[in-house]
PDB file of C-alpha atoms in Angstrom:
ATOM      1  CA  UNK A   1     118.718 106.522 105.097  1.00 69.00           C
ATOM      2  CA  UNK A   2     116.279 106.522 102.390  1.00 79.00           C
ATOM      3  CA  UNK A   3     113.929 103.498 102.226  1.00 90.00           C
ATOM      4  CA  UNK A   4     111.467 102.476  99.859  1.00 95.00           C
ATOM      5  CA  UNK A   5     108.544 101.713 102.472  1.00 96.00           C
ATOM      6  CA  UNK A   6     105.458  99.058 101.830  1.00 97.00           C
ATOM      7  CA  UNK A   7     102.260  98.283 103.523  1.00 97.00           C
ATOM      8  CA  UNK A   8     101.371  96.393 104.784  1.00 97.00           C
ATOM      9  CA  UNK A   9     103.735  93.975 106.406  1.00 95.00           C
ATOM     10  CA  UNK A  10     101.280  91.075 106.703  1.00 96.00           C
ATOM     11  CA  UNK A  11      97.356  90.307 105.029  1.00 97.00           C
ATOM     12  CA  UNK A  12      95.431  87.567 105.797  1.00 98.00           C
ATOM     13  CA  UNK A  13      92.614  87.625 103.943  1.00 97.00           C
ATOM     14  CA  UNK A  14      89.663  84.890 102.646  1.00 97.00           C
ATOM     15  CA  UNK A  15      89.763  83.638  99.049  1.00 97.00           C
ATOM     16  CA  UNK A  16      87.465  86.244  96.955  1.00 97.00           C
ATOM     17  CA  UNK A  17      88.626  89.223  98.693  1.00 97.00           C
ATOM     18  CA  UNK A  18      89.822  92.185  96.840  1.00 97.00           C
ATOM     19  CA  UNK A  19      93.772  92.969  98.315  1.00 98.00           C
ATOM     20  CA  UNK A  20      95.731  96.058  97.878  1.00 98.00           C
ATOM     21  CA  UNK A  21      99.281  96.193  98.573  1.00 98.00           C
ATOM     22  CA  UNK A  22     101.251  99.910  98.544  1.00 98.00           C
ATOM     23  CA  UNK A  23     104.507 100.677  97.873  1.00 98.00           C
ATOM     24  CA  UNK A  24     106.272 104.913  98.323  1.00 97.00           C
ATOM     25  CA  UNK A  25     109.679 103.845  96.508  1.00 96.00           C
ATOM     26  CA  UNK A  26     112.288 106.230  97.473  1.00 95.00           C
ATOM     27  CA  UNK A  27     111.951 110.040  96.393  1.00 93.00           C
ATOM     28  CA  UNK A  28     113.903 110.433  93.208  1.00 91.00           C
ATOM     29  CA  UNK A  29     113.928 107.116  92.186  1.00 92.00           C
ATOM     30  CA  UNK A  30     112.089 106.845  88.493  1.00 90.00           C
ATOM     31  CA  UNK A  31     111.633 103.052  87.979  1.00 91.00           C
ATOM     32  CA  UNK A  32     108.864 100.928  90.041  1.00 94.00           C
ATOM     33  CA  UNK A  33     109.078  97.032  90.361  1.00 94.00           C
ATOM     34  CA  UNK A  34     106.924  94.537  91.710  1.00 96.00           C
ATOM     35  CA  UNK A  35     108.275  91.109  92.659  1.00 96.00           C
ATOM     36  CA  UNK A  36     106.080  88.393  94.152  1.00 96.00           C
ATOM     37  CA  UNK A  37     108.785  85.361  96.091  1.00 95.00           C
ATOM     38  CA  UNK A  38     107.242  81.980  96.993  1.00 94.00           C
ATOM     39  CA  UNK A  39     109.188  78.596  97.641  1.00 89.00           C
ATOM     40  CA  UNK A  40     108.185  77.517  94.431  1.00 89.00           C
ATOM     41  CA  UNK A  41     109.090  80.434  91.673  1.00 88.00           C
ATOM     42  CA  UNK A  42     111.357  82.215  93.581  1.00 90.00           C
ATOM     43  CA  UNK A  43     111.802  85.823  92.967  1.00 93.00           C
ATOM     44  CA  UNK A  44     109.858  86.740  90.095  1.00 92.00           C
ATOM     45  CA  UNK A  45     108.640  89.968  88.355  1.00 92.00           C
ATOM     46  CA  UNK A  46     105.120  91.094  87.840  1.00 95.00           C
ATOM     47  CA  UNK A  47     105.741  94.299  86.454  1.00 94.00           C
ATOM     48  CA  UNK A  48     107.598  97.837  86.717  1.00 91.00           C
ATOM     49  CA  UNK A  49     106.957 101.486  85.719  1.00 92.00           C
ATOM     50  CA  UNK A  50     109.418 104.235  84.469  1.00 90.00           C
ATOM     51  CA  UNK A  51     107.973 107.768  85.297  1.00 91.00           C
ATOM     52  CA  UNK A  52     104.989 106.054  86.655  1.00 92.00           C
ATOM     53  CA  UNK A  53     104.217 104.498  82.955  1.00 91.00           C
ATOM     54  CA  UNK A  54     104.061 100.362  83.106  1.00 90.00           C
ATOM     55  CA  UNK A  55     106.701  99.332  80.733  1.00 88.00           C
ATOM     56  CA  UNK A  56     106.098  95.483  81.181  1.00 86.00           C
ATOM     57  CA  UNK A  57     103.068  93.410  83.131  1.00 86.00           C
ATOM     58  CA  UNK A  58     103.800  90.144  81.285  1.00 86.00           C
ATOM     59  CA  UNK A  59     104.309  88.703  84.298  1.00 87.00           C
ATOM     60  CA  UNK A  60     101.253  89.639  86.134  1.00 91.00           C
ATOM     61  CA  UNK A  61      97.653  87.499  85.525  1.00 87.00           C
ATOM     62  CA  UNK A  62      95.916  90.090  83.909  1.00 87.00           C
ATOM     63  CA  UNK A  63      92.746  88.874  84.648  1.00 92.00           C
ATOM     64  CA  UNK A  64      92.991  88.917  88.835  1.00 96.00           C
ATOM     65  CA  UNK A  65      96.375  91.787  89.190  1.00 96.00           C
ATOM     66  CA  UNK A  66      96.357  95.055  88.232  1.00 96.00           C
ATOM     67  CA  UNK A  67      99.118  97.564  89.077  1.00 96.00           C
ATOM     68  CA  UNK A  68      99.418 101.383  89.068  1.00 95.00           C
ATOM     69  CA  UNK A  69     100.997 104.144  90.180  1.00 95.00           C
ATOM     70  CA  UNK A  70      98.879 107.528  90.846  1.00 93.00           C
ATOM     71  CA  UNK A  71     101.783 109.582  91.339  1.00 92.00           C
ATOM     72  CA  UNK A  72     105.280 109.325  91.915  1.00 92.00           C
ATOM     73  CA  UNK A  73     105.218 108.335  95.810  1.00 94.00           C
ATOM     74  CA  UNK A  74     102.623 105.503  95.055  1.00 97.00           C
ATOM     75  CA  UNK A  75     102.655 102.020  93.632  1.00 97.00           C
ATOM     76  CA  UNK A  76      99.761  99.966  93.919  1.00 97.00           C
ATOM     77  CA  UNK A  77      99.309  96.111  93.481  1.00 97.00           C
ATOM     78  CA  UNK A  78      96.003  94.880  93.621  1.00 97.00           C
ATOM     79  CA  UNK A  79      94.568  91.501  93.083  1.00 97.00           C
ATOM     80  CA  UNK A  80      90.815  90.668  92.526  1.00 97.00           C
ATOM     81  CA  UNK A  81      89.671  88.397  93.438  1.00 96.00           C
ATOM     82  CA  UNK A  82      92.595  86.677  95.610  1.00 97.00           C
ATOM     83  CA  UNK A  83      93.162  83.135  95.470  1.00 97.00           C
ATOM     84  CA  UNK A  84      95.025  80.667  98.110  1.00 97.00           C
ATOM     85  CA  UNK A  85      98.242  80.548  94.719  1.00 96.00           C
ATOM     86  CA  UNK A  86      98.398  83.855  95.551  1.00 97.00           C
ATOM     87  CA  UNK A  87      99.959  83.738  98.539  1.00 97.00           C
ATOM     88  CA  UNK A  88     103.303  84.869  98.497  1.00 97.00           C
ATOM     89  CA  UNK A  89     106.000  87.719  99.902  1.00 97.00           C
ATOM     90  CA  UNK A  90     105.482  90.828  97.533  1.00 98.00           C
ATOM     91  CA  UNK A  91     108.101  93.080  97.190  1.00 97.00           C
ATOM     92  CA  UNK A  92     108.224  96.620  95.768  1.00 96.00           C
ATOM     93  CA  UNK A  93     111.704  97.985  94.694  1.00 94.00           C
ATOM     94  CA  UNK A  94     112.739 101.591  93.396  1.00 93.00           C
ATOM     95  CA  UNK A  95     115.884 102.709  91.456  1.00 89.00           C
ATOM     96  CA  UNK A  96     116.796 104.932  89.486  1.00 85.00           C
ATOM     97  CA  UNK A  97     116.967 104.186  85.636  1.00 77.00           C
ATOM     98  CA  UNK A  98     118.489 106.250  82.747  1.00 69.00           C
ATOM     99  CA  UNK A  99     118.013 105.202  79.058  1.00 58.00           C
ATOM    100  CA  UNK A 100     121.852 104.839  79.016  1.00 58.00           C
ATOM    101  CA  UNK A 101     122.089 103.261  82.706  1.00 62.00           C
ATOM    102  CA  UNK A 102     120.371 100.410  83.405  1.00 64.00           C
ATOM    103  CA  UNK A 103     122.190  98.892  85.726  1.00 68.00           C
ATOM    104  CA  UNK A 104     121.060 100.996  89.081  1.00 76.00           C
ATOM    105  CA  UNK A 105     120.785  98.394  91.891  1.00 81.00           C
ATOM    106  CA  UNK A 106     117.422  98.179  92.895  1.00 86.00           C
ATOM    107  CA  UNK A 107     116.531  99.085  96.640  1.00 91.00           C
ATOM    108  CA  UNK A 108     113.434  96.573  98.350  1.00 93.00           C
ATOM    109  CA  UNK A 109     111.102  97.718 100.974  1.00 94.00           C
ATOM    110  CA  UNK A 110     110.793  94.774 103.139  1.00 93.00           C
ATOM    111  CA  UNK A 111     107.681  93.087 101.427  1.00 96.00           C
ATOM    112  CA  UNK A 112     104.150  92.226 101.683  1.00 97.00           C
ATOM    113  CA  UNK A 113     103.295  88.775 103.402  1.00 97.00           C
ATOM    114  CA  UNK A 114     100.229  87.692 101.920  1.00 98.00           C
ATOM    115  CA  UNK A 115      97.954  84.617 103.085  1.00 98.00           C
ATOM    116  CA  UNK A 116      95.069  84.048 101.218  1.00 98.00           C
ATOM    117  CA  UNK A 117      92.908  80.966 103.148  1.00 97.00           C
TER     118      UNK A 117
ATOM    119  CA  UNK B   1     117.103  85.114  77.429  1.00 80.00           C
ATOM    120  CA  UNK B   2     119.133  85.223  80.602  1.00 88.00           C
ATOM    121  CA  UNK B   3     119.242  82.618  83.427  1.00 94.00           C
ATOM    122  CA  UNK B   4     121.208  82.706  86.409  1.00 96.00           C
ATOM    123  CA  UNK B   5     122.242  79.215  88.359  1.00 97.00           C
ATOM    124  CA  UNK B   6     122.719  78.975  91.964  1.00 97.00           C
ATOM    125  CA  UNK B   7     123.252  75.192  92.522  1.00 94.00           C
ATOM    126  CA  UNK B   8     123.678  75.152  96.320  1.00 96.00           C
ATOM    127  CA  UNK B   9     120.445  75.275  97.605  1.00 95.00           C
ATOM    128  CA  UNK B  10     121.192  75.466 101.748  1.00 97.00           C
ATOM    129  CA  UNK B  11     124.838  75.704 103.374  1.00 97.00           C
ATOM    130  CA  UNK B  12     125.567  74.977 106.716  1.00 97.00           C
ATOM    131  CA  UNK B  13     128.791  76.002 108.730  1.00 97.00           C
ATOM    132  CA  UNK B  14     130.302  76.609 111.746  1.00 97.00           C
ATOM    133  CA  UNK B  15     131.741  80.180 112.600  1.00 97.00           C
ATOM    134  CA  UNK B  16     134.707  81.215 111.269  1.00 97.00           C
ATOM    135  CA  UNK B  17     134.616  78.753 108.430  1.00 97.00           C
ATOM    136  CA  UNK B  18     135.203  80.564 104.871  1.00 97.00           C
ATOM    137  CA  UNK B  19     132.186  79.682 102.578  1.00 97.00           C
ATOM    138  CA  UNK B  20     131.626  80.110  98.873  1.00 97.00           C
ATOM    139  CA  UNK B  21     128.099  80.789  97.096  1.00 98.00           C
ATOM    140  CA  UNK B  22     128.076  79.267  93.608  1.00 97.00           C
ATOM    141  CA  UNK B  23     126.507  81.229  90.982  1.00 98.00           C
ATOM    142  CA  UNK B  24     127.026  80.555  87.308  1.00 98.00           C
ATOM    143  CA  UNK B  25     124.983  82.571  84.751  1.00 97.00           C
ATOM    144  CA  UNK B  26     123.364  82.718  81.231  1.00 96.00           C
ATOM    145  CA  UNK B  27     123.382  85.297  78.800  1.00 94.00           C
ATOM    146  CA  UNK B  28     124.118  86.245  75.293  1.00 92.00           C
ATOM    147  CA  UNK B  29     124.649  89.945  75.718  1.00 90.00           C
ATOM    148  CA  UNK B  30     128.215  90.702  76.236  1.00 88.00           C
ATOM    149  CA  UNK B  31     127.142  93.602  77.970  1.00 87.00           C
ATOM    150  CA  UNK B  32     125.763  93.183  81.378  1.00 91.00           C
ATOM    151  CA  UNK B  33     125.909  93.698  84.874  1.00 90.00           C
ATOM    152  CA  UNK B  34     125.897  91.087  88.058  1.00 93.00           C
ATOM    153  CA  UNK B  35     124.227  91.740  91.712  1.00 93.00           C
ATOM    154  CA  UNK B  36     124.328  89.893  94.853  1.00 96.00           C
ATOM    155  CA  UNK B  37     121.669  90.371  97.488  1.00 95.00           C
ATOM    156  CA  UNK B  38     121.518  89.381 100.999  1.00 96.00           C
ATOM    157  CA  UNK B  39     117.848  88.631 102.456  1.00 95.00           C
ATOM    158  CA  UNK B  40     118.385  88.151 106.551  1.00 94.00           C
ATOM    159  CA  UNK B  41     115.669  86.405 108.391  1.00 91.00           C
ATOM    160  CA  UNK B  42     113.760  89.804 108.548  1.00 88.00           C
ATOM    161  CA  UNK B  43     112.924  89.099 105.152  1.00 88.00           C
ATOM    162  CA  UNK B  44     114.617  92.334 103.334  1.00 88.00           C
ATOM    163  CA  UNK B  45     117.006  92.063 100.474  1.00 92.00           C
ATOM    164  CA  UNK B  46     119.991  94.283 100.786  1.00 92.00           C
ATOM    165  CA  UNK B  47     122.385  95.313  97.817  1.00 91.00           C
ATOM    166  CA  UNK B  48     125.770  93.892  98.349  1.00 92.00           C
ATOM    167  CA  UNK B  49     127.972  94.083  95.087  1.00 90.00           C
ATOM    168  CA  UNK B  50     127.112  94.856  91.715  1.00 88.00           C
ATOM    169  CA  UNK B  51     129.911  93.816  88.958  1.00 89.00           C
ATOM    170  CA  UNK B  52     129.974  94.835  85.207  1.00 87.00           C
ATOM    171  CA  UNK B  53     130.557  92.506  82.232  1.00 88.00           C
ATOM    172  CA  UNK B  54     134.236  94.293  81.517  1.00 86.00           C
ATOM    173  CA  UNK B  55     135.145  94.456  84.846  1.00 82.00           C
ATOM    174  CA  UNK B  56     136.978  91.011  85.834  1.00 80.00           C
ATOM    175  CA  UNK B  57     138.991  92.103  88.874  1.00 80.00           C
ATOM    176  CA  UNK B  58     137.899  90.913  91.716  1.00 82.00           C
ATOM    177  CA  UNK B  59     136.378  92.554  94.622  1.00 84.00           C
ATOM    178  CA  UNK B  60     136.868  92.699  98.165  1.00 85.00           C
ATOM    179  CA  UNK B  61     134.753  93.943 100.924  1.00 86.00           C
ATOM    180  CA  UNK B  62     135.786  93.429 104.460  1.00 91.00           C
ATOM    181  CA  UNK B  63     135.160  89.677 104.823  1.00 93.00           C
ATOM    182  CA  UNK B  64     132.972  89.667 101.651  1.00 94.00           C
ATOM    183  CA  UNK B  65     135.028  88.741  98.317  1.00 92.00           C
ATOM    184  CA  UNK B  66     133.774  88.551  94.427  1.00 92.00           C
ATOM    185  CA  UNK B  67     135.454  86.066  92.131  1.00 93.00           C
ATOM    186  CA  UNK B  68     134.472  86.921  88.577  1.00 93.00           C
ATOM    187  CA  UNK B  69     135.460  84.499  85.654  1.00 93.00           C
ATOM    188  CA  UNK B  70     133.829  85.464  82.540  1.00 92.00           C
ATOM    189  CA  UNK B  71     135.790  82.060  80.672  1.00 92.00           C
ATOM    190  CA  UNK B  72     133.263  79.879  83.208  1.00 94.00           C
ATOM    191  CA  UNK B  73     130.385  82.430  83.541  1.00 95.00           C
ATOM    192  CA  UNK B  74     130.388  82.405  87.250  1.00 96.00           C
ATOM    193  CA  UNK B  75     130.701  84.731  89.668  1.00 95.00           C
ATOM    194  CA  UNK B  76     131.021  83.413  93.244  1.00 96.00           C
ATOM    195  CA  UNK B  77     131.013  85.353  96.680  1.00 96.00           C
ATOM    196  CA  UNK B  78     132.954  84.191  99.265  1.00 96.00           C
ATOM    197  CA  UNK B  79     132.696  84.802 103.210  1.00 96.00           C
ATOM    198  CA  UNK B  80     135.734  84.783 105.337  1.00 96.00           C
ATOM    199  CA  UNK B  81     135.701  83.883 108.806  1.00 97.00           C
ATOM    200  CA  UNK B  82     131.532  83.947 108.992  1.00 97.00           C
ATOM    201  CA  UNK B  83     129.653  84.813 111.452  1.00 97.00           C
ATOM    202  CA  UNK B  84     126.225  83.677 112.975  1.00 96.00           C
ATOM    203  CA  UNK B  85     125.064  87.346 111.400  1.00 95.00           C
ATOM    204  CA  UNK B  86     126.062  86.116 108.114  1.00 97.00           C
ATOM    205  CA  UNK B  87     123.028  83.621 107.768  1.00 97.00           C
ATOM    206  CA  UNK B  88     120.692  84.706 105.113  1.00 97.00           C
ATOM    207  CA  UNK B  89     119.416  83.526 101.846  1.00 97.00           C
ATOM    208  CA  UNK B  90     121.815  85.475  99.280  1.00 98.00           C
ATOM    209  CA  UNK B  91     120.832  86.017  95.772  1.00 97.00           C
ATOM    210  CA  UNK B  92     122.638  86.115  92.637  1.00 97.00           C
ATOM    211  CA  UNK B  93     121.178  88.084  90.117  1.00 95.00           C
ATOM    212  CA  UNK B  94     121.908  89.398  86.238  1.00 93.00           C
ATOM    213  CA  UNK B  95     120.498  92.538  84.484  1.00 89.00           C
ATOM    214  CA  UNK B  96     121.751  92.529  80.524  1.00 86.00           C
ATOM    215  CA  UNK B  97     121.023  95.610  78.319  1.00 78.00           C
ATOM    216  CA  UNK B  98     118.679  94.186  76.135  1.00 80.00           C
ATOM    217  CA  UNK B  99     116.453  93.263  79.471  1.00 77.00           C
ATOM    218  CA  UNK B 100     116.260  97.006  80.068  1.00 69.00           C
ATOM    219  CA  UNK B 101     116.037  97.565  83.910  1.00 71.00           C
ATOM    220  CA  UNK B 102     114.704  93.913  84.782  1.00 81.00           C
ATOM    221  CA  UNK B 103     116.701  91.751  87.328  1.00 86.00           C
ATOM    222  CA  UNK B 104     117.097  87.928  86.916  1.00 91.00           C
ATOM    223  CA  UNK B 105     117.134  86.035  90.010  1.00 94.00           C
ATOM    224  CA  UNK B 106     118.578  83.146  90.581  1.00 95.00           C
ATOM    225  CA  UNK B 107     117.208  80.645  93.118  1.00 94.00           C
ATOM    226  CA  UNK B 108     119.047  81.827  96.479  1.00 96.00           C
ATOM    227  CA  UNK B 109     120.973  79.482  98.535  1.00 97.00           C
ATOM    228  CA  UNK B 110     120.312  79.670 102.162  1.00 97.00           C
ATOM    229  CA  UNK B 111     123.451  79.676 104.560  1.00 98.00           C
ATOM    230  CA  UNK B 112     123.170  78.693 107.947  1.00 97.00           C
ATOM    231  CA  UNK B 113     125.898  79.553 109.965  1.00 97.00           C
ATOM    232  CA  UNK B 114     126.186  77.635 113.460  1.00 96.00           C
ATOM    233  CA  UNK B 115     128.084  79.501 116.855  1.00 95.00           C
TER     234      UNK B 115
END
């Protein structure tokens, strides 16, 4: 059973500390998200990639997140310098996306716990 | 935009009661599709049903069943007979064509179901 996988499952880190979270979405798949859950927001997106481009970080603040992918088994969320707000569950997803089918359930990996003190 | 509604924040039942998740939704594409994910304790959120805009029969799955109604924009998921295994937060969620590939949550209701 495929599985998109991320690491890792838990971070505790200090406020000021650089974080990376990674993501290998399932082989095949051509459309990256990031979603960050808290009790607050809920499930919201930061951003995706199609074919490893970012089509949309609007929901990421640009000045501490940055996403990327470096190939097509990597997604990478990073945030610098993390901040206590920033705690959160982050979950990658992976589907796969055609111009004329958008509608491809996405498939989570089972999230990032991050605890910024 | 699109919003999707799920006004039952926390459920609680005993076993074998039938329960019904509330989800009502916002949109102004007539074209779009509707999801509902599971997230068990373990914290990952499973695909259960996906349902598109033209489709208004309703779905069953086992104990899981899909009421569509396009007239009240809702589309409820109902348990049968539930089961302690059946406690989870359960998302609603809408993805329209003009939002390209991006899912809108709603806010999850959490059911709790008791032995």
């Amino acid at each position: 059973d495929a599985r998109v996988t991320q690491t890792p499952r838990h971070k505790v880190t200090e406020m000021g500390q650089e974080v990376t979270m990674r993501c290998q979405p399932i082989l095949g798949h051509n459309t990256v998200f990031w979603y960050r859950q808290t009790m607050m927001q809920g499930l919201e997106l930061l951003a995706y990639f199609r074919n490893r481009a970012p089509l949309d970080d609007s929901g990421m603040p640009k000045d501490r997140f940055s996403a990327e992918m470096p190939d097509a088994t990597l997604a990478t969320l990073k945030i610098q310098p993390s901040e206590p707000r920033d705690s959160a569950v982050y979950f990658c997803a992976s589907g796969l996306v055609a111009s004329t089918s958008y509608n491809s359930p996405l498939h989570f990996g089972n999230g990032t716990r991050l605890t910024v003190t | 935009a699109q919003k999707v509604t799920q006004a039952q924040t926390e459920i609680s039942v005993v076993e074998k009661e039938d329960v019904t998740l509330d989800c009502v939704y916002e949109t102004r594409d007539t074209t779009y599709y509707l999801f509902w994910y599971k997230q068990p304790p373990s914290g990952e959120l499973v695909f259960l049903i996906r349902r598109n805009s033209f489709d208004e029969q309703n779905e069953i799955s086992g104990r899981y069943s899909w009421n569509f109604q396009k007239s009240t924009s809702s589309f409820n998921f109902t348990i049968t007979a539930s089961q302690v295994v059946d406690s989870a937060v359960y998302f609603c969620a809408l993805i329209t064509k003009t939002s390209g590939s991006r899912l809108t949550f709603g806010e999850g209701t959490q059911l709790t179901v008791n032995p």
